[in-house]
Amino acid sequence: MNSSGQWRYSVVRWIGFAVTTLFVLPGVCLGQHISWERLSEGLMVSVWKPIHSCPTVPTMLVVDLDPERTRFSVHNYAQEGFTQPPKIGEWQHRTGHPLVFNAGLFRENFTYLGLLYQSGRSVGSRRHSSWKGLFVAEPTAIGVKKARVLDLASDTFDEQRPVYGEVAQALMLLDQSGKIRVRDSGKYAYQTIVAETERGHILVFKSLGVVPLYDIGRCFKETLPTIRRAMAMDGGSSSDLRIVESLWEKDLHSQEGDSWKSLFSGSTSFHIPLPTVIGVSPR
């Protein structure tokens, strides 16, 4: 084979390898690489820092959940018999879920703002007219996806006969057309994001630093093209996520040297009482 032929052969082999890698490795996407660690069936985690593509976005904890293998449950403190909202560690101890994260916003009296359904029963307030993000899970009908992020600007939701048993309303962040649905306010806070991917998986992001919601939406749009829709749960000091340490067979460390197990267990974070959480368990 002459030098020209060898060059073409090498290029073809390189392209083939790149395409194969793109489709075989679950953490690889066109915009940004996320390295996943599998903790259990249907549950993977990562510590993601998009340094070059999104310089204003801090390190984020990420959980990848397969709804075919994991079950979602909404828990409200009043429905669970608590007199006051517990912190996330107590929530996890009481419910037994391997993963727990905070739901949407609430009033000073701990009443949930917007639609909230637990086991098919409304336990929140009336529909919030401005917030179009709706996390739904555990359908009562056959042939329906087990968990989704709905956009109330285009999707319907029957409050009298809900198709899903577990529901939590909050802000729409990024819609299916790629539009960022929050304004660029410049307000910095810790953030919890729930997203739906093209594969039908649910991603939960928890920022380890303060960041404007708009910057996260722009980062997702530019670097994570597999995200179909994303919504923002409550932020600030209410932003919280916890995974039990017993799921870890080995510990990993972030670029800053932090233990993944410690980060996901919440042992390095400050926690406040949470009126409503979403728990995740194996099916």
mmCIF file of C-alpha atoms in Angstrom:
data_model
loop_
_atom_site.group_PDB
_atom_site.id
_atom_site.type_symbol
_atom_site.label_atom_id
_atom_site.label_comp_id
_atom_site.label_asym_id
_atom_site.label_seq_id
_atom_site.Cartn_x
_atom_site.Cartn_y
_atom_site.Cartn_z
ATOM 1 C CA MET A 1 0.000 0.000 0.000
ATOM 2 C CA ASN A 2 1.397 3.441 -0.975
ATOM 3 C CA SER A 3 1.630 6.376 1.449
ATOM 4 C CA SER A 4 -1.577 7.961 0.134
ATOM 5 C CA GLY A 5 -3.486 4.739 0.620
ATOM 6 C CA GLN A 6 -2.035 4.268 4.092
ATOM 7 C CA TRP A 7 -3.114 7.787 5.052
ATOM 8 C CA ARG A 8 -6.692 7.193 3.855
ATOM 9 C CA TYR A 9 -6.786 3.843 5.677
ATOM 10 C CA SER A 10 -5.608 5.462 8.908
ATOM 11 C CA VAL A 11 -8.223 8.211 8.645
ATOM 12 C CA VAL A 12 -11.007 5.686 8.041
ATOM 13 C CA ARG A 13 -9.865 3.603 11.026
ATOM 14 C CA TRP A 14 -9.756 6.686 13.273
ATOM 15 C CA ILE A 15 -13.251 7.804 12.243
ATOM 16 C CA GLY A 16 -14.586 4.304 12.779
ATOM 17 C CA PHE A 17 -13.052 4.146 16.240
ATOM 18 C CA ALA A 18 -14.456 7.556 17.165
ATOM 19 C CA VAL A 19 -17.970 6.650 16.021
ATOM 20 C CA THR A 20 -17.825 3.321 17.845
ATOM 21 C CA THR A 21 -16.674 5.027 21.033
ATOM 22 C CA LEU A 22 -19.455 7.592 20.790
ATOM 23 C CA PHE A 23 -22.180 4.956 20.655
ATOM 24 C CA VAL A 24 -20.682 2.350 22.987
ATOM 25 C CA LEU A 25 -19.667 4.475 25.973
ATOM 26 C CA PRO A 26 -22.760 5.779 27.815
ATOM 27 C CA GLY A 27 -20.980 8.817 29.215
ATOM 28 C CA VAL A 28 -19.813 10.164 25.860
ATOM 29 C CA CYS A 29 -21.838 12.788 24.015
ATOM 30 C CA LEU A 30 -21.049 15.264 21.281
ATOM 31 C CA GLY A 31 -20.626 18.184 23.620
ATOM 32 C CA GLN A 32 -19.215 16.927 26.892
ATOM 33 C CA HIS A 33 -17.868 13.721 28.413
ATOM 34 C CA ILE A 34 -19.377 12.463 31.669
ATOM 35 C CA SER A 35 -17.675 9.464 33.276
ATOM 36 C CA TRP A 36 -20.250 7.331 35.072
ATOM 37 C CA GLU A 37 -19.856 5.026 38.062
ATOM 38 C CA ARG A 38 -22.567 2.364 38.405
ATOM 39 C CA LEU A 39 -23.773 1.964 42.003
ATOM 40 C CA SER A 40 -26.754 -0.324 41.455
ATOM 41 C CA GLU A 41 -29.113 -1.542 38.752
ATOM 42 C CA GLY A 42 -30.432 1.544 36.982
ATOM 43 C CA LEU A 43 -28.423 4.037 39.074
ATOM 44 C CA MET A 44 -25.161 5.669 37.969
ATOM 45 C CA VAL A 45 -23.380 8.704 39.392
ATOM 46 C CA SER A 46 -20.746 11.215 38.367
ATOM 47 C CA VAL A 47 -19.006 14.340 39.591
ATOM 48 C CA TRP A 48 -19.061 16.643 36.565
ATOM 49 C CA LYS A 49 -17.087 19.832 36.015
ATOM 50 C CA PRO A 50 -17.497 21.386 32.541
ATOM 51 C CA ILE A 51 -14.440 23.623 32.948
ATOM 52 C CA HIS A 52 -13.776 24.731 29.374
ATOM 53 C CA SER A 53 -17.275 24.755 27.899
ATOM 54 C CA CYS A 54 -19.101 26.348 30.864
ATOM 55 C CA PRO A 55 -16.625 28.349 32.975
ATOM 56 C CA THR A 56 -19.310 29.850 35.251
ATOM 57 C CA VAL A 57 -20.885 26.484 36.120
ATOM 58 C CA PRO A 58 -19.377 24.854 39.233
ATOM 59 C CA THR A 59 -18.783 21.177 39.858
ATOM 60 C CA MET A 60 -22.059 19.256 39.903
ATOM 61 C CA LEU A 61 -23.137 15.935 41.350
ATOM 62 C CA VAL A 62 -25.044 13.986 38.693
ATOM 63 C CA VAL A 63 -27.241 10.903 39.043
ATOM 64 C CA ASP A 64 -28.434 8.919 36.007
ATOM 65 C CA LEU A 65 -31.631 6.951 36.692
ATOM 66 C CA ASP A 66 -33.287 4.371 34.444
ATOM 67 C CA PRO A 67 -37.041 4.499 35.206
ATOM 68 C CA GLU A 68 -37.422 0.927 33.975
ATOM 69 C CA ARG A 69 -35.274 -0.177 36.912
ATOM 70 C CA THR A 70 -35.896 2.521 39.523
ATOM 71 C CA ARG A 71 -39.074 3.717 41.226
ATOM 72 C CA PHE A 72 -39.810 7.324 42.239
ATOM 73 C CA SER A 73 -41.821 8.373 45.306
ATOM 74 C CA VAL A 74 -42.917 11.835 46.458
ATOM 75 C CA HIS A 75 -42.900 12.376 50.234
ATOM 76 C CA ASN A 76 -44.482 15.322 52.055
ATOM 77 C CA TYR A 77 -43.703 15.755 55.747
ATOM 78 C CA ALA A 78 -47.336 16.246 56.839
ATOM 79 C CA GLN A 79 -48.451 13.106 55.010
ATOM 80 C CA GLU A 80 -45.649 11.097 56.634
ATOM 81 C CA GLY A 81 -46.673 12.016 60.186
ATOM 82 C CA PHE A 82 -43.925 14.551 60.901
ATOM 83 C CA THR A 83 -44.874 17.614 62.946
ATOM 84 C CA GLN A 84 -41.978 19.541 61.394
ATOM 85 C CA PRO A 85 -40.024 18.984 58.167
ATOM 86 C CA PRO A 86 -37.001 16.725 58.728
ATOM 87 C CA LYS A 87 -33.551 17.055 57.219
ATOM 88 C CA ILE A 88 -32.553 14.850 54.313
ATOM 89 C CA GLY A 89 -30.748 12.288 56.479
ATOM 90 C CA GLU A 90 -33.887 11.681 58.540
ATOM 91 C CA TRP A 91 -35.941 11.490 55.343
ATOM 92 C CA GLN A 92 -33.671 8.765 54.062
ATOM 93 C CA HIS A 93 -33.741 6.889 57.365
ATOM 94 C CA ARG A 94 -37.546 7.054 57.552
ATOM 95 C CA THR A 95 -38.295 6.149 53.918
ATOM 96 C CA GLY A 96 -35.469 3.689 53.277
ATOM 97 C CA HIS A 97 -34.733 5.100 49.815
ATOM 98 C CA PRO A 98 -31.103 4.704 48.644
ATOM 99 C CA LEU A 99 -31.414 8.125 46.954
ATOM 100 C CA VAL A 100 -33.315 11.190 48.156
ATOM 101 C CA PHE A 101 -33.326 14.718 46.690
ATOM 102 C CA ASN A 102 -35.299 17.897 47.304
ATOM 103 C CA ALA A 103 -38.479 18.706 45.408
ATOM 104 C CA GLY A 104 -39.835 22.141 44.438
ATOM 105 C CA LEU A 105 -40.469 25.401 46.271
ATOM 106 C CA PHE A 106 -42.604 25.966 49.372
ATOM 107 C CA ARG A 107 -44.101 28.801 51.417
ATOM 108 C CA GLU A 108 -42.986 29.942 54.870
ATOM 109 C CA ASN A 109 -45.600 27.634 56.426
ATOM 110 C CA PHE A 110 -44.058 24.719 54.441
ATOM 111 C CA THR A 111 -47.022 24.430 52.044
ATOM 112 C CA TYR A 112 -45.834 23.220 48.645
ATOM 113 C CA LEU A 113 -46.047 25.779 45.838
ATOM 114 C CA GLY A 114 -47.754 24.191 42.846
ATOM 115 C CA LEU A 115 -49.017 20.727 42.005
ATOM 116 C CA LEU A 116 -47.840 17.881 44.211
ATOM 117 C CA TYR A 117 -49.176 14.323 44.153
ATOM 118 C CA GLN A 118 -48.208 11.483 46.446
ATOM 119 C CA SER A 119 -49.484 7.987 45.611
ATOM 120 C CA GLY A 120 -52.061 9.492 43.253
ATOM 121 C CA ARG A 121 -53.437 11.987 45.797
ATOM 122 C CA SER A 122 -53.019 15.763 45.672
ATOM 123 C CA VAL A 123 -51.013 16.975 48.687
ATOM 124 C CA GLY A 124 -49.872 20.346 47.315
ATOM 125 C CA SER A 125 -51.643 23.522 46.320
ATOM 126 C CA ARG A 126 -53.263 24.665 43.103
ATOM 127 C CA ARG A 127 -51.385 24.721 39.813
ATOM 128 C CA HIS A 128 -48.830 27.528 39.612
ATOM 129 C CA SER A 129 -49.649 29.536 36.492
ATOM 130 C CA SER A 130 -46.067 30.580 35.697
ATOM 131 C CA TRP A 131 -44.136 27.398 36.450
ATOM 132 C CA LYS A 132 -44.370 24.988 33.533
ATOM 133 C CA GLY A 133 -42.051 22.200 34.660
ATOM 134 C CA LEU A 134 -43.750 19.038 35.935
ATOM 135 C CA PHE A 135 -41.888 15.941 37.081
ATOM 136 C CA VAL A 136 -44.175 12.909 36.805
ATOM 137 C CA ALA A 137 -43.565 9.248 37.639
ATOM 138 C CA GLU A 138 -45.275 5.926 38.298
ATOM 139 C CA PRO A 139 -48.095 5.903 35.712
ATOM 140 C CA THR A 140 -51.418 4.220 36.365
ATOM 141 C CA ALA A 141 -51.933 3.522 32.652
ATOM 142 C CA ILE A 142 -50.232 0.828 30.570
ATOM 143 C CA GLY A 143 -47.812 1.832 27.820
ATOM 144 C CA VAL A 144 -46.827 5.167 29.375
ATOM 145 C CA LYS A 145 -43.242 6.101 30.240
ATOM 146 C CA LYS A 146 -42.524 5.453 33.907
ATOM 147 C CA ALA A 147 -41.017 8.907 34.537
ATOM 148 C CA ARG A 148 -40.884 12.144 32.563
ATOM 149 C CA VAL A 149 -40.343 15.883 32.668
ATOM 150 C CA LEU A 150 -43.474 17.478 31.229
ATOM 151 C CA ASP A 151 -43.734 20.999 29.854
ATOM 152 C CA LEU A 152 -47.130 22.426 30.818
ATOM 153 C CA ALA A 153 -46.782 24.977 28.026
ATOM 154 C CA SER A 154 -47.314 22.144 25.536
ATOM 155 C CA ASP A 155 -48.240 19.003 27.520
ATOM 156 C CA THR A 156 -51.585 18.391 29.197
ATOM 157 C CA PHE A 157 -52.074 17.189 32.761
ATOM 158 C CA ASP A 158 -55.511 16.276 34.102
ATOM 159 C CA GLU A 159 -55.554 17.196 37.795
ATOM 160 C CA GLN A 160 -58.797 15.323 38.424
ATOM 161 C CA ARG A 161 -57.658 12.097 36.755
ATOM 162 C CA PRO A 162 -53.855 12.132 36.783
ATOM 163 C CA VAL A 163 -52.118 9.481 34.705
ATOM 164 C CA TYR A 164 -49.154 9.571 37.095
ATOM 165 C CA GLY A 165 -49.194 8.884 40.830
ATOM 166 C CA GLU A 166 -46.086 10.906 41.759
ATOM 167 C CA VAL A 167 -46.019 14.539 40.604
ATOM 168 C CA ALA A 168 -44.042 17.669 41.526
ATOM 169 C CA GLN A 169 -44.325 21.073 39.816
ATOM 170 C CA ALA A 170 -41.468 23.569 39.543
ATOM 171 C CA LEU A 171 -39.741 25.900 37.056
ATOM 172 C CA MET A 172 -39.119 24.887 33.462
ATOM 173 C CA LEU A 173 -35.442 25.453 32.656
ATOM 174 C CA LEU A 174 -34.812 24.095 29.155
ATOM 175 C CA ASP A 175 -37.499 22.930 26.751
ATOM 176 C CA GLN A 176 -37.488 20.476 23.871
ATOM 177 C CA SER A 177 -36.806 23.196 21.300
ATOM 178 C CA GLY A 178 -33.624 24.195 23.143
ATOM 179 C CA LYS A 179 -35.087 27.405 24.545
ATOM 180 C CA ILE A 180 -33.864 28.484 27.989
ATOM 181 C CA ARG A 181 -37.042 29.222 29.937
ATOM 182 C CA VAL A 182 -35.633 31.343 32.758
ATOM 183 C CA ARG A 183 -34.395 34.901 32.439
ATOM 184 C CA ASP A 184 -30.763 35.863 32.868
ATOM 185 C CA SER A 185 -31.188 37.421 36.317
ATOM 186 C CA GLY A 186 -27.598 36.986 37.462
ATOM 187 C CA LYS A 187 -28.845 35.610 40.792
ATOM 188 C CA TYR A 188 -26.434 33.034 42.232
ATOM 189 C CA ALA A 189 -27.641 30.075 44.306
ATOM 190 C CA TYR A 190 -27.134 26.361 44.811
ATOM 191 C CA GLN A 191 -29.322 24.496 42.324
ATOM 192 C CA THR A 192 -31.078 21.132 41.944
ATOM 193 C CA ILE A 193 -32.036 20.219 38.379
ATOM 194 C CA VAL A 194 -34.102 17.300 37.058
ATOM 195 C CA ALA A 195 -33.738 16.465 33.363
ATOM 196 C CA GLU A 196 -35.085 13.907 30.916
ATOM 197 C CA THR A 197 -32.770 12.492 28.237
ATOM 198 C CA GLU A 198 -33.524 11.290 24.736
ATOM 199 C CA ARG A 199 -33.122 7.704 26.011
ATOM 200 C CA GLY A 200 -35.826 8.298 28.596
ATOM 201 C CA HIS A 201 -33.474 8.368 31.582
ATOM 202 C CA ILE A 202 -33.874 10.891 34.397
ATOM 203 C CA LEU A 203 -30.817 12.940 35.399
ATOM 204 C CA VAL A 204 -30.602 14.721 38.750
ATOM 205 C CA PHE A 205 -27.979 17.481 39.089
ATOM 206 C CA LYS A 206 -26.889 19.116 42.358
ATOM 207 C CA SER A 207 -24.483 22.054 42.127
ATOM 208 C CA LEU A 208 -21.653 22.168 44.659
ATOM 209 C CA GLY A 209 -21.312 25.914 44.203
ATOM 210 C CA VAL A 210 -23.628 28.843 43.551
ATOM 211 C CA VAL A 211 -24.598 29.533 39.942
ATOM 212 C CA PRO A 212 -27.387 31.343 38.039
ATOM 213 C CA LEU A 213 -30.073 29.055 36.627
ATOM 214 C CA TYR A 214 -29.667 30.667 33.215
ATOM 215 C CA ASP A 215 -26.002 29.629 33.074
ATOM 216 C CA ILE A 216 -26.938 26.006 33.761
ATOM 217 C CA GLY A 217 -29.582 26.094 31.037
ATOM 218 C CA ARG A 218 -27.088 27.507 28.545
ATOM 219 C CA CYS A 219 -24.482 24.925 29.574
ATOM 220 C CA PHE A 220 -26.916 22.041 29.091
ATOM 221 C CA LYS A 221 -27.964 23.413 25.710
ATOM 222 C CA GLU A 222 -24.393 23.770 24.460
ATOM 223 C CA THR A 223 -22.694 20.713 25.981
ATOM 224 C CA LEU A 224 -25.306 18.040 26.750
ATOM 225 C CA PRO A 225 -27.362 17.558 23.579
ATOM 226 C CA THR A 226 -28.890 14.327 24.894
ATOM 227 C CA ILE A 227 -30.942 16.316 27.428
ATOM 228 C CA ARG A 228 -34.477 16.649 26.083
ATOM 229 C CA ARG A 229 -35.985 18.786 28.833
ATOM 230 C CA ALA A 230 -34.862 20.139 32.196
ATOM 231 C CA MET A 231 -36.618 21.718 35.165
ATOM 232 C CA ALA A 232 -35.318 23.477 38.268
ATOM 233 C CA MET A 233 -36.364 22.292 41.711
ATOM 234 C CA ASP A 234 -35.924 24.445 44.818
ATOM 235 C CA GLY A 235 -32.488 26.041 45.106
ATOM 236 C CA GLY A 236 -30.405 27.860 47.676
ATOM 237 C CA SER A 237 -30.051 26.128 51.037
ATOM 238 C CA SER A 238 -32.919 23.773 50.089
ATOM 239 C CA SER A 239 -30.866 22.231 47.270
ATOM 240 C CA ASP A 240 -29.964 18.787 48.584
ATOM 241 C CA LEU A 241 -29.224 15.236 47.464
ATOM 242 C CA ARG A 242 -28.132 12.141 49.377
ATOM 243 C CA ILE A 243 -27.115 8.577 48.451
ATOM 244 C CA VAL A 244 -26.492 5.947 51.123
ATOM 245 C CA GLU A 245 -22.830 5.012 51.502
ATOM 246 C CA SER A 246 -23.634 1.281 51.472
ATOM 247 C CA LEU A 247 -24.089 1.390 47.677
ATOM 248 C CA TRP A 248 -20.403 2.135 47.138
ATOM 249 C CA GLU A 249 -18.073 -0.809 46.518
ATOM 250 C CA LYS A 250 -15.143 1.548 45.945
ATOM 251 C CA ASP A 251 -14.613 5.245 46.446
ATOM 252 C CA LEU A 252 -13.542 7.682 43.736
ATOM 253 C CA HIS A 253 -12.140 11.187 43.968
ATOM 254 C CA SER A 254 -12.883 14.369 42.064
ATOM 255 C CA GLN A 255 -10.281 16.554 40.373
ATOM 256 C CA GLU A 256 -10.170 18.602 43.576
ATOM 257 C CA GLY A 257 -9.448 15.437 45.583
ATOM 258 C CA ASP A 258 -12.873 15.174 47.213
ATOM 259 C CA SER A 259 -14.332 11.755 47.954
ATOM 260 C CA TRP A 260 -17.303 10.915 45.722
ATOM 261 C CA LYS A 261 -18.816 8.847 48.522
ATOM 262 C CA SER A 262 -18.618 11.781 50.935
ATOM 263 C CA LEU A 263 -20.026 14.241 48.401
ATOM 264 C CA PHE A 264 -23.036 12.060 47.569
ATOM 265 C CA SER A 265 -23.669 11.113 51.205
ATOM 266 C CA GLY A 266 -23.899 14.791 52.105
ATOM 267 C CA SER A 267 -21.371 14.520 54.912
ATOM 268 C CA THR A 268 -19.530 17.596 53.618
ATOM 269 C CA SER A 269 -22.653 19.778 53.269
ATOM 270 C CA PHE A 270 -24.935 21.867 55.468
ATOM 271 C CA HIS A 271 -28.552 20.665 55.538
ATOM 272 C CA ILE A 272 -31.837 22.369 56.376
ATOM 273 C CA PRO A 273 -35.274 20.788 56.968
ATOM 274 C CA LEU A 274 -37.105 19.858 53.751
ATOM 275 C CA PRO A 275 -40.929 19.756 53.626
ATOM 276 C CA THR A 276 -40.993 17.620 50.465
ATOM 277 C CA VAL A 277 -38.519 15.206 48.906
ATOM 278 C CA ILE A 278 -38.430 12.681 46.084
ATOM 279 C CA GLY A 279 -37.070 9.236 46.889
ATOM 280 C CA VAL A 280 -35.680 6.649 44.477
ATOM 281 C CA SER A 281 -35.565 2.887 45.071
ATOM 282 C CA PRO A 282 -35.034 -0.232 42.918
ATOM 283 C CA ARG A 283 -38.127 -1.677 41.239
#
